[in-house]
CSV table of C-alpha atoms in Angstrom, one decimal:
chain,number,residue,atom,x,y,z
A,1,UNK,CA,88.7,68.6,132.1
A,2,UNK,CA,85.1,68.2,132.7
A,3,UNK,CA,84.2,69.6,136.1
A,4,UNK,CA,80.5,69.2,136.3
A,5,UNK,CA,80.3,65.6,136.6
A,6,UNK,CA,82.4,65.9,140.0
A,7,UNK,CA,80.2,68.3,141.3
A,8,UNK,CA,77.3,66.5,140.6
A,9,UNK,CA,78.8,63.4,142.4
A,10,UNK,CA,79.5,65.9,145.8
A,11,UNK,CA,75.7,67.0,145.9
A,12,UNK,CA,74.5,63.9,145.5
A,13,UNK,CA,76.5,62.3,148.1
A,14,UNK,CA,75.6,65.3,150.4
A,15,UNK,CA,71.8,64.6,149.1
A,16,UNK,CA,72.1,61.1,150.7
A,17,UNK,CA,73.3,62.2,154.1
A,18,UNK,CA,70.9,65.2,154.3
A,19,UNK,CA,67.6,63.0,153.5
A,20,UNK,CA,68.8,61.0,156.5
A,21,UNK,CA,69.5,63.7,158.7
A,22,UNK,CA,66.1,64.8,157.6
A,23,UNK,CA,64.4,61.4,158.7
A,24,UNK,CA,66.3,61.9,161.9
A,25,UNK,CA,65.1,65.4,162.4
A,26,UNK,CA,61.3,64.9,161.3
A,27,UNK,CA,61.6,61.2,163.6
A,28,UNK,CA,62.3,63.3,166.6
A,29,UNK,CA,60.0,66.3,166.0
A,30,UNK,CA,62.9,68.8,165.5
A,31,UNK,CA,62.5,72.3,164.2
A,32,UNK,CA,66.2,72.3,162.2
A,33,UNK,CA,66.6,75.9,160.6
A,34,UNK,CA,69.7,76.8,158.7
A,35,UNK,CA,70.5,80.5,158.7
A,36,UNK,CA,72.6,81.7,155.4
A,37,UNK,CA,73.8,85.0,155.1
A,38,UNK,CA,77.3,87.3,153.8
A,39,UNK,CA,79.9,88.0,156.6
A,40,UNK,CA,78.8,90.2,158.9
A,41,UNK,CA,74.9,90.2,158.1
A,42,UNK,CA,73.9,89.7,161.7
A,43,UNK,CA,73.3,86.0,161.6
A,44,UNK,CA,75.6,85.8,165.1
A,45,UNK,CA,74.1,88.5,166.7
A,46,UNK,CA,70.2,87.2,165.5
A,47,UNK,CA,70.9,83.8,167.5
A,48,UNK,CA,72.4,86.1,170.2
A,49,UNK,CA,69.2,87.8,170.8
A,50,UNK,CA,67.1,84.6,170.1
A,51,UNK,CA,68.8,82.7,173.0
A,52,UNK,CA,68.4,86.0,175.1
A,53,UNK,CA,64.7,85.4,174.8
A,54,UNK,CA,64.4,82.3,175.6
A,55,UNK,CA,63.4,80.2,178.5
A,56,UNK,CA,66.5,77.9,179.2
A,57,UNK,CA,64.1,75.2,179.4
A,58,UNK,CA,63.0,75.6,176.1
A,59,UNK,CA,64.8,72.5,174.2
A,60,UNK,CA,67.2,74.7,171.7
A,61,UNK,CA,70.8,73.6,170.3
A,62,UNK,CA,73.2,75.3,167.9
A,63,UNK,CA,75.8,74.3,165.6
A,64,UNK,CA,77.6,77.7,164.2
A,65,UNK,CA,80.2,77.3,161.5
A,66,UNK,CA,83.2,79.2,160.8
A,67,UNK,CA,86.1,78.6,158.8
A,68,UNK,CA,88.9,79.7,161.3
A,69,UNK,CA,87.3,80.9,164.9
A,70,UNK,CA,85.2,79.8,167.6
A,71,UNK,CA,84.6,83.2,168.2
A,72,UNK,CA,80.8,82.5,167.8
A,73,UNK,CA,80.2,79.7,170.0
A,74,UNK,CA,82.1,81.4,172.2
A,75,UNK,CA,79.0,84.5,171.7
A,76,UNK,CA,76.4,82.2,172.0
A,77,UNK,CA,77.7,79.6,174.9
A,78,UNK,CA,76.8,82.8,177.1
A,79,UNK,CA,73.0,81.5,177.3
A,80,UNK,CA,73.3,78.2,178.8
A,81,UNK,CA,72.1,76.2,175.8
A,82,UNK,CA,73.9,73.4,174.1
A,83,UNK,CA,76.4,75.0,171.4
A,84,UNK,CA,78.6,73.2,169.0
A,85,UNK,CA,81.6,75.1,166.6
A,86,UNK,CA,82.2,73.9,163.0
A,87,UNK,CA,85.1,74.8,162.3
A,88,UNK,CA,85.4,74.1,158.4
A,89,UNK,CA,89.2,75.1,157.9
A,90,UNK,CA,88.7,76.9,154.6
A,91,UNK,CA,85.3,75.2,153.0
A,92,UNK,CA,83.1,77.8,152.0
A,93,UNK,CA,79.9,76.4,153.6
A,94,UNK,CA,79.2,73.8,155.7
A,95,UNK,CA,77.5,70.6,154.1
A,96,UNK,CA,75.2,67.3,155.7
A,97,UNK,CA,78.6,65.7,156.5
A,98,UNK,CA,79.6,68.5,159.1
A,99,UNK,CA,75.9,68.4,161.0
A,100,UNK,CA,76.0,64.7,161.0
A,101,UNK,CA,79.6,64.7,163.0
A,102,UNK,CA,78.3,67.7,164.8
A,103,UNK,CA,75.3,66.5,165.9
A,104,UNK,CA,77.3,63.1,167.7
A,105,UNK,CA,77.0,62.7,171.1
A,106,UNK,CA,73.0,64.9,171.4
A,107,UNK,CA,70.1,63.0,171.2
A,108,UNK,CA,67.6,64.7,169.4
A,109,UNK,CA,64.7,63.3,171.4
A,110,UNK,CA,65.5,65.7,173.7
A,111,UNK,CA,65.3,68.6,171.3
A,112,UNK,CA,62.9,71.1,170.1
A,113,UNK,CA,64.6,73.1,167.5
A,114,UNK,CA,68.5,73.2,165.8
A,115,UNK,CA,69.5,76.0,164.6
A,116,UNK,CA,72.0,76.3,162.0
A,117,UNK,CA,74.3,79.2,161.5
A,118,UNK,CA,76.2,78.4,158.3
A,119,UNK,CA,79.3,80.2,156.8
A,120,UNK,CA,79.5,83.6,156.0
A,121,UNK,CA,78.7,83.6,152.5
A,122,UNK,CA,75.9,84.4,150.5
A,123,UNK,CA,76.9,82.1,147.5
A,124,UNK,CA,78.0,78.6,148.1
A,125,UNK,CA,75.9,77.2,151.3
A,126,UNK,CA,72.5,77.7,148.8
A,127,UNK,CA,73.8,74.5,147.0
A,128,UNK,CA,74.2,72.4,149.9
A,129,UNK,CA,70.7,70.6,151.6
A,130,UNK,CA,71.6,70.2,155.3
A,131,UNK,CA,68.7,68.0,156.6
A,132,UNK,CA,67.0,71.5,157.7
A,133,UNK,CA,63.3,72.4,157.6
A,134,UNK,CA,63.4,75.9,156.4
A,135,UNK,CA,66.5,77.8,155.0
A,136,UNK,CA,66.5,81.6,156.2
A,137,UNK,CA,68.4,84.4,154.4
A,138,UNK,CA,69.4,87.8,156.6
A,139,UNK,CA,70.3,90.5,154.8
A,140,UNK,CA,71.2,93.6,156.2
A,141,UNK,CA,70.8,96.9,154.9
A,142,UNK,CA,73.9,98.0,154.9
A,143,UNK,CA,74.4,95.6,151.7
A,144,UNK,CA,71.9,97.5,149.6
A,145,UNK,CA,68.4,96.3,148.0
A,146,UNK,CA,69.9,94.9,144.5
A,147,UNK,CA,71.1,91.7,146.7
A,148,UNK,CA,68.0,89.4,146.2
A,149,UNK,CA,69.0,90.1,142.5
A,150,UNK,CA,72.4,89.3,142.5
A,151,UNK,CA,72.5,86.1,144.5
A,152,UNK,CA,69.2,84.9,143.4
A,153,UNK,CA,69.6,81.2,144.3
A,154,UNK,CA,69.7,81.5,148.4
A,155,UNK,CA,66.3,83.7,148.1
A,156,UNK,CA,64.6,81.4,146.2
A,157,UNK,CA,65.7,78.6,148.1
A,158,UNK,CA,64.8,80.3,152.0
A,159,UNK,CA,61.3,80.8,153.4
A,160,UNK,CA,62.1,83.5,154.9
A,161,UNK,CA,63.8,86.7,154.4
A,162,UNK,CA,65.1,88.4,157.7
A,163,UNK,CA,66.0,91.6,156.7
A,164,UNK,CA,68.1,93.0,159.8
A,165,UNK,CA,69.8,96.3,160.8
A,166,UNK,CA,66.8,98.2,160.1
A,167,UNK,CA,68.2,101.2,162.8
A,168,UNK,CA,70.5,102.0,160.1
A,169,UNK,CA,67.6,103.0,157.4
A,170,UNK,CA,68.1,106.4,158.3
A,171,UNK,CA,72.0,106.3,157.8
A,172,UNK,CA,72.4,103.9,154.3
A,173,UNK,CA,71.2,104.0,150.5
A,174,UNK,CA,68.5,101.1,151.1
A,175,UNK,CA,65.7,101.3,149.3
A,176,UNK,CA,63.3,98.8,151.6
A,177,UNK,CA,60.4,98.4,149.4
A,178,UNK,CA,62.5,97.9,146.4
A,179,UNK,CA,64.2,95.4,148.8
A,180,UNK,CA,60.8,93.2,149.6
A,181,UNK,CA,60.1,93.7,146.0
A,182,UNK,CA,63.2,92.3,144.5
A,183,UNK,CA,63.3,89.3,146.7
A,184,UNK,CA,59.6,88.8,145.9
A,185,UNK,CA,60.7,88.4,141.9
A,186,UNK,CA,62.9,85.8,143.0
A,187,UNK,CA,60.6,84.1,145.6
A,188,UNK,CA,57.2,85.4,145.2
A,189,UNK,CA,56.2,83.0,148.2
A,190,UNK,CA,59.1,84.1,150.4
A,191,UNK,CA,57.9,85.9,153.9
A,192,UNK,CA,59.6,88.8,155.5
A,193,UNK,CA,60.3,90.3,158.4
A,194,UNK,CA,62.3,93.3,159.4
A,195,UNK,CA,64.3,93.4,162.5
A,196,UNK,CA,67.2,95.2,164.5
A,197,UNK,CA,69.2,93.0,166.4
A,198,UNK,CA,70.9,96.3,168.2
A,199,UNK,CA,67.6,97.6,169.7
A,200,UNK,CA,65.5,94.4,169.0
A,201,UNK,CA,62.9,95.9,167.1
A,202,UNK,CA,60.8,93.7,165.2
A,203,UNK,CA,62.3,90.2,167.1
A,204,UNK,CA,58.9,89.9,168.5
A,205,UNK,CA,57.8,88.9,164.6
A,206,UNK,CA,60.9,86.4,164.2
A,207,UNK,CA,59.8,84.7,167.4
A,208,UNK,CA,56.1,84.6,166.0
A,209,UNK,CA,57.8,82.8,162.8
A,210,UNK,CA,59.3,80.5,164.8
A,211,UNK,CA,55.9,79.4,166.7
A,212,UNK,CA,54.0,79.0,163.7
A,213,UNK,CA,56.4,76.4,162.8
A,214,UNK,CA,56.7,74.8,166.3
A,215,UNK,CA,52.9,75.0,166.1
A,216,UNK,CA,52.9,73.1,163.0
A,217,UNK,CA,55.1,70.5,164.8
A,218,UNK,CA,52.7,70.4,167.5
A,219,UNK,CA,55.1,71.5,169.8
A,220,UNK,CA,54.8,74.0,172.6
A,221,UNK,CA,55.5,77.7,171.7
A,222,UNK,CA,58.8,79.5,172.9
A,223,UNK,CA,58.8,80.6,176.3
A,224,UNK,CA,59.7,84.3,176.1
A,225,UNK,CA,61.9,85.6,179.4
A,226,UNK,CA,61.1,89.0,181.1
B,1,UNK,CA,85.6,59.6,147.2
B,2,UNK,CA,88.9,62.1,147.3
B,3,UNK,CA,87.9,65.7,146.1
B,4,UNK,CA,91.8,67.0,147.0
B,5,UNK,CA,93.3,65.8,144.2
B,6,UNK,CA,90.2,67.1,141.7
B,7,UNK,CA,90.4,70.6,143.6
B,8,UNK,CA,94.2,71.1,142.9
B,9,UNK,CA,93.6,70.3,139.8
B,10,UNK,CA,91.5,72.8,138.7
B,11,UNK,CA,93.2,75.7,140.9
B,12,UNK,CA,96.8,74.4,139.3
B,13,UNK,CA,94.7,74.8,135.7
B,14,UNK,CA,93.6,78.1,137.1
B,15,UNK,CA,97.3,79.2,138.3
B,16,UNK,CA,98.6,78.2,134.4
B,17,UNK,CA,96.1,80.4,133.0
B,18,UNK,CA,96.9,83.4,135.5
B,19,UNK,CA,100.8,82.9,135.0
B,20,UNK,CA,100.4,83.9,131.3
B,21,UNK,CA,98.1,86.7,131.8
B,22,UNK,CA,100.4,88.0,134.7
B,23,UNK,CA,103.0,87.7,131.7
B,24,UNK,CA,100.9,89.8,129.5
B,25,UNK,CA,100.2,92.2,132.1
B,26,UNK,CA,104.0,92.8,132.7
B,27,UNK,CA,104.9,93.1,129.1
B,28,UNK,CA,102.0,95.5,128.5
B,29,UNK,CA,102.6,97.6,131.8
B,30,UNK,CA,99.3,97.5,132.5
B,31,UNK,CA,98.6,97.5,136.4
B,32,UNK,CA,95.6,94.8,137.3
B,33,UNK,CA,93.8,94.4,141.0
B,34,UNK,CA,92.0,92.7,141.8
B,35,UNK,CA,89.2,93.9,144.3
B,36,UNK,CA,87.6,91.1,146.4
B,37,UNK,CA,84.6,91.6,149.5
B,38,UNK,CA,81.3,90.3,151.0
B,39,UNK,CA,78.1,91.2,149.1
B,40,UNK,CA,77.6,95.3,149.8
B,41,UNK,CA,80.5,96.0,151.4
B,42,UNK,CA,81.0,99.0,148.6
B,43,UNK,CA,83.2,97.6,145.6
B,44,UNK,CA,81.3,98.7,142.9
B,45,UNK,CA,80.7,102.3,145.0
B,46,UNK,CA,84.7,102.5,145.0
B,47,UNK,CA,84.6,102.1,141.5
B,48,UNK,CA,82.2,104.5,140.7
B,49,UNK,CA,83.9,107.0,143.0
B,50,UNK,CA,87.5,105.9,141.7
B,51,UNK,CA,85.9,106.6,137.8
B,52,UNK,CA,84.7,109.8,138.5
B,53,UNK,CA,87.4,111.2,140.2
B,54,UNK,CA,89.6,110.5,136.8
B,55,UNK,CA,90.3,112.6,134.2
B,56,UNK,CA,88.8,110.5,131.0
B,57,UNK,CA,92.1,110.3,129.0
B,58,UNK,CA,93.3,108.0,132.0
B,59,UNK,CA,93.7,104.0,130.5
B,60,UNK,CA,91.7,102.2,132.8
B,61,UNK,CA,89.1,99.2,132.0
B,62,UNK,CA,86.8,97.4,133.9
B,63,UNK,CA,85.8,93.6,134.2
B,64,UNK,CA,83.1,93.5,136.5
B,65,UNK,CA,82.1,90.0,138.0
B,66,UNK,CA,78.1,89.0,139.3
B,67,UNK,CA,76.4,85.8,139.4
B,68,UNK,CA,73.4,86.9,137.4
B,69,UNK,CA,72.7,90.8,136.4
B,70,UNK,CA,74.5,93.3,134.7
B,71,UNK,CA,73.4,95.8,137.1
B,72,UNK,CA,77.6,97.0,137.8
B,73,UNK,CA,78.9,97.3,134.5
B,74,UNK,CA,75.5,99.5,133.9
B,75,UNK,CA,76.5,101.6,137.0
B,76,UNK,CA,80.1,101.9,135.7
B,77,UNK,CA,79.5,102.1,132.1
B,78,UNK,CA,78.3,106.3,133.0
B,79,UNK,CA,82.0,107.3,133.8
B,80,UNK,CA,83.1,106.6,129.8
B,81,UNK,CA,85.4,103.8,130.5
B,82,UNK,CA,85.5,100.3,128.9
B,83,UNK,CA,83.8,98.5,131.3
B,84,UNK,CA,82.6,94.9,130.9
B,85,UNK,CA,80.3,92.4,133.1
B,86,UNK,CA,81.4,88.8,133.6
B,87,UNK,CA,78.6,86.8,134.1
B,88,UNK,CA,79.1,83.8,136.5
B,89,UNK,CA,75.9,82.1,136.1
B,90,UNK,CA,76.1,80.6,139.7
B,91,UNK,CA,79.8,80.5,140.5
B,92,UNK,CA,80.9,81.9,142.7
B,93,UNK,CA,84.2,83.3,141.9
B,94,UNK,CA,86.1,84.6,139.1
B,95,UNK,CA,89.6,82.6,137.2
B,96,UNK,CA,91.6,83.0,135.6
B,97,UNK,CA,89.9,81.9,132.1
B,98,UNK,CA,86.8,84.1,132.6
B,99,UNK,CA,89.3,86.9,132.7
B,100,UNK,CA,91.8,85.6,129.4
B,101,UNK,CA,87.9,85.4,128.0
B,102,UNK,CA,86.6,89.2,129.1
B,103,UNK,CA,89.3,90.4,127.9
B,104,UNK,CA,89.2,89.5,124.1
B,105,UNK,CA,89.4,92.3,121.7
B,106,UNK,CA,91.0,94.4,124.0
B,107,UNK,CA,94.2,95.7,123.3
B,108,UNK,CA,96.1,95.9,126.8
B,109,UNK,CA,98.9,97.9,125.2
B,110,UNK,CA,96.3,100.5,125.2
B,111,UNK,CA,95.5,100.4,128.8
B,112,UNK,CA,97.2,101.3,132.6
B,113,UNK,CA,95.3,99.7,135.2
B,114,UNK,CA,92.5,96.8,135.0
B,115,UNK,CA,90.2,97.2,137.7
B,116,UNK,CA,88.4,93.0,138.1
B,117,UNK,CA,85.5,93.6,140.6
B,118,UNK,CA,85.4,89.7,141.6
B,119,UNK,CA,81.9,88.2,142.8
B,120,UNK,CA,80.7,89.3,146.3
B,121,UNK,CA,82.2,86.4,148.3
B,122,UNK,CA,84.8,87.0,151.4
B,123,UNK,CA,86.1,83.1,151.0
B,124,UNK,CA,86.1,81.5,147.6
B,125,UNK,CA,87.6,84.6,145.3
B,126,UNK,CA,91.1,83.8,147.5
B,127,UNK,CA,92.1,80.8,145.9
B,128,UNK,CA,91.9,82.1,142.5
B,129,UNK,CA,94.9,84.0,140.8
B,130,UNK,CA,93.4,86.1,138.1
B,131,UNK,CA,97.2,87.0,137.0
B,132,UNK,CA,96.7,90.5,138.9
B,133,UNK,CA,99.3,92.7,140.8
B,134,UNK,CA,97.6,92.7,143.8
B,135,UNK,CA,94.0,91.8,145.6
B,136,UNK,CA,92.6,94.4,147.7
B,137,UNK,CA,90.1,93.0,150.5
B,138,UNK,CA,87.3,95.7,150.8
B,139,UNK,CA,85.7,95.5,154.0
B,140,UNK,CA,82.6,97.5,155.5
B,141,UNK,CA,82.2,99.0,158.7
B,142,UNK,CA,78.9,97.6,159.1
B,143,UNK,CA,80.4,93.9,158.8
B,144,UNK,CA,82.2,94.5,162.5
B,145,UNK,CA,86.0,94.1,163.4
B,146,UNK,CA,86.0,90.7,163.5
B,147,UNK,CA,86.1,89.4,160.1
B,148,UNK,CA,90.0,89.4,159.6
B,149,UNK,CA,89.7,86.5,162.2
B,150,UNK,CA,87.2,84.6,160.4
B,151,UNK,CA,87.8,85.2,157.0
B,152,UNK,CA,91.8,85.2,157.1
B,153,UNK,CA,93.1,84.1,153.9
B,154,UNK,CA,91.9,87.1,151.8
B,155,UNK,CA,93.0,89.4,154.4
B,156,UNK,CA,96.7,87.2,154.2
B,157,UNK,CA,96.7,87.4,150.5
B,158,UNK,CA,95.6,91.3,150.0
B,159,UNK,CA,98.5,93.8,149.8
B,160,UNK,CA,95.6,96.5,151.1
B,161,UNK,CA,92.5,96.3,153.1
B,162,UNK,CA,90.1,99.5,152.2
B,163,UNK,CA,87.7,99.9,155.0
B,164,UNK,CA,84.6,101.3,153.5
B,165,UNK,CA,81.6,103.2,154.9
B,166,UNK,CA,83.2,104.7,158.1
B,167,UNK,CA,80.7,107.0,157.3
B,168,UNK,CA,79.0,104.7,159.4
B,169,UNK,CA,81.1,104.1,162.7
B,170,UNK,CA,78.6,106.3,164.5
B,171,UNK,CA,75.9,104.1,164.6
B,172,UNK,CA,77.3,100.6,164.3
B,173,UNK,CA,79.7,98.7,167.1
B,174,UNK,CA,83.1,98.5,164.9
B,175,UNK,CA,86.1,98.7,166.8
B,176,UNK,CA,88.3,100.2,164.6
B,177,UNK,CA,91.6,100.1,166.3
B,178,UNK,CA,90.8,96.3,167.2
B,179,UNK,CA,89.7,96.2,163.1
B,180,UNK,CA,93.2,96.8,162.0
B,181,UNK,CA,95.1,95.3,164.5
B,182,UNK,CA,92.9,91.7,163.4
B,183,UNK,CA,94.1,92.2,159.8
B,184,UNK,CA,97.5,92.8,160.7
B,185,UNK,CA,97.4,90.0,163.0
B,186,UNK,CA,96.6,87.9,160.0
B,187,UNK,CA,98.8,89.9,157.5
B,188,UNK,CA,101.5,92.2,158.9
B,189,UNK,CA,102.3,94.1,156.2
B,190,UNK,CA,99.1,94.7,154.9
B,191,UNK,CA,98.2,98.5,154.4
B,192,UNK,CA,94.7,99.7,155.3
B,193,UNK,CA,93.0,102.8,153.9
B,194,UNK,CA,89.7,103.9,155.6
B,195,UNK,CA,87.3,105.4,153.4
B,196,UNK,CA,83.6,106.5,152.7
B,197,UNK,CA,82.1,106.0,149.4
B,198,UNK,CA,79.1,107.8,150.3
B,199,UNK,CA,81.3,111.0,151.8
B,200,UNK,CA,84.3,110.8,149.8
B,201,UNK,CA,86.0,110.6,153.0
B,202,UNK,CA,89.5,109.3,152.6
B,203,UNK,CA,89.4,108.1,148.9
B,204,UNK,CA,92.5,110.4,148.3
B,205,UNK,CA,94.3,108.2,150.4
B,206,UNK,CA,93.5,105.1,148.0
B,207,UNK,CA,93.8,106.9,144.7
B,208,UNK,CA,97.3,107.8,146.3
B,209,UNK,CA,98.0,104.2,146.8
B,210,UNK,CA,96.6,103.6,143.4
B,211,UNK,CA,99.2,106.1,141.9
B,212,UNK,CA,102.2,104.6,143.8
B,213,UNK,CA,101.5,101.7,142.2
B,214,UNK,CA,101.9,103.4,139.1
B,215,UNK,CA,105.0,105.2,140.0
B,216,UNK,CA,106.3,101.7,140.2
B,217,UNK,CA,105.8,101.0,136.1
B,218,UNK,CA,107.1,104.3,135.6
B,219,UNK,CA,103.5,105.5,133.9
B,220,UNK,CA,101.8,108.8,134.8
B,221,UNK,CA,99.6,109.3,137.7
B,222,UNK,CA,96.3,109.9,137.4
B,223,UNK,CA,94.6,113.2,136.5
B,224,UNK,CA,92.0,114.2,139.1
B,225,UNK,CA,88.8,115.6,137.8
B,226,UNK,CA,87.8,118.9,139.7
């Protein structure tokens, strides 16, 4: 059987409902970023400290997806700001369909920027366009520098590499220039930034990311707390 | 459009494929696993530790699964064993037929255990019988407690969990008590074996399971090295 023509059919369908989401977004003057990493990269714990930051006046929304828990909204309902759960039941990434449905209900005139925190996975969620602005890959360095070469697609597709865990240099086989170098090969255009979402070193540059492309909307930069 | 019926098709394709290599398996004695994790949660490290811990008259083989490089197989191919890469070229599992196909040439009457490092994906390597004995899930310390919950169909599928890098617990937030009681929430049976690939910390305890395994064809155990 001849499987290729069926996926093709998928993408394209997905293509269709992510250009419109798109519209929607760029209509509304929405920031939409959708965060792709493996299980357990920090993607949770990134938005955690992001929303810590963060004014709650500033005009942020999430949609986190899982395939089984809500363990994540449950994490990052904590800040006050509008979070939604997709819960995919099994599908390895979430696709335009998903943010469509999620987004029901929010009107996105009254939003700033959507953050997107897709499956756990490293692999799958490259293939599918969600409507997003930028696509952002976190790696942590407890995966090891080789991973820009092995899973080359979701690095040459993201803007921006966030590479996180950088307290555990000292403790794990990471090689970090290697690192920027390898996902440079991929993605010679792709910016970094190094971060530790445990003691929060190096947000400050993730949050300067963000404001060049808020500025670049015209829109007013984050509002930092404390 | 319905992509159920086009899914099942392939995976029942998939499961005709495994059934007869599951056959050949039996009728060769040859125990196969089937190791399945995240990207860098330490497969590849087992393997190397697992290799050079064996004395080099042991049978074993190696079909090692990526989406683009040939970097494992090169970091296996030191220990003197017949190890070959499977290249995925952007899928992002391994079946059943990539397997039947790595294997040509190879005489399995020759061999005791197959080692199949799958691609580094937590979600999509479940659904596909490769004909093995058993999957192990491979999870890493730095990935957090959580992930049974989130990720539960390889954790219900695998007949061991190794928890690598505990090496690590120090200086990450992993609950391990929490960690196994989250897999055996999902899977009661399942054994866990913690270990450190970078210590050697608790790899006797796998290569023990590895040799009760054996026991149960009735072949030799394996020679340790040293």
């Amino acid at each position: 059987m001849n499987r290729v023509p069926v996926e093709k059919k998928v993408l394209n369908e997905n293509q269709q409902i992510a250009e419109k989401l798109r519209a929607r977004f760029r209509d509304n003057n929405v920031l939409c970023v959708n965060l792709i990493s493996s299980p357990g990269a920090g993607k949770t714990s990134l938005l955690e400290r992001t929303l810590q930051s963060m004014d709650r006046n500033t005009r942020v929304a999430v949609l986190t997806g899982d395939i089984q828990t809500e363990n994540d909204a449950d994490r990052l309902k904590r800040f006050g700001f509008p979070v939604r759960q997709i819960t995919t039941g099994g599908t390895c990434h979430l696709d335009a369909r998903m943010i469509e449905k999620g987004l029901e209900g929010w009107s996105l005139a009254n939003l700033d920027i959507l953050f997107i925190e897709n499956v756990g996975n490293l692999v799958c969620p490259s293939s599918y366009d969600l409507g997003e602005e930028a696509k952002i890959v976190v790696l942590s360095t407890a995966e090891g520098e080789d991973k820009p070469l092995k899973y080359p697609s979701i690095f040459f597709k993201s803007e921006l590499m966030i590479l996180n865990k950088i307290d555990l240099l000292p403790y794990v086989s990471f090689n970090l220039e290697q690192a920027r170098q390898n996902a440079r090969r991929v993605h010679p255009e792709i910016e970094i930034v190094e971060v530790s979402c445990t003691t929060g070193n190096g947000l400050s540059q993730w949050l300067a990311w963000l404001n060049r492309r808020l500025a670049a909307h015209h829109l007013e930069p984050i509002e930092q707390v404390g």
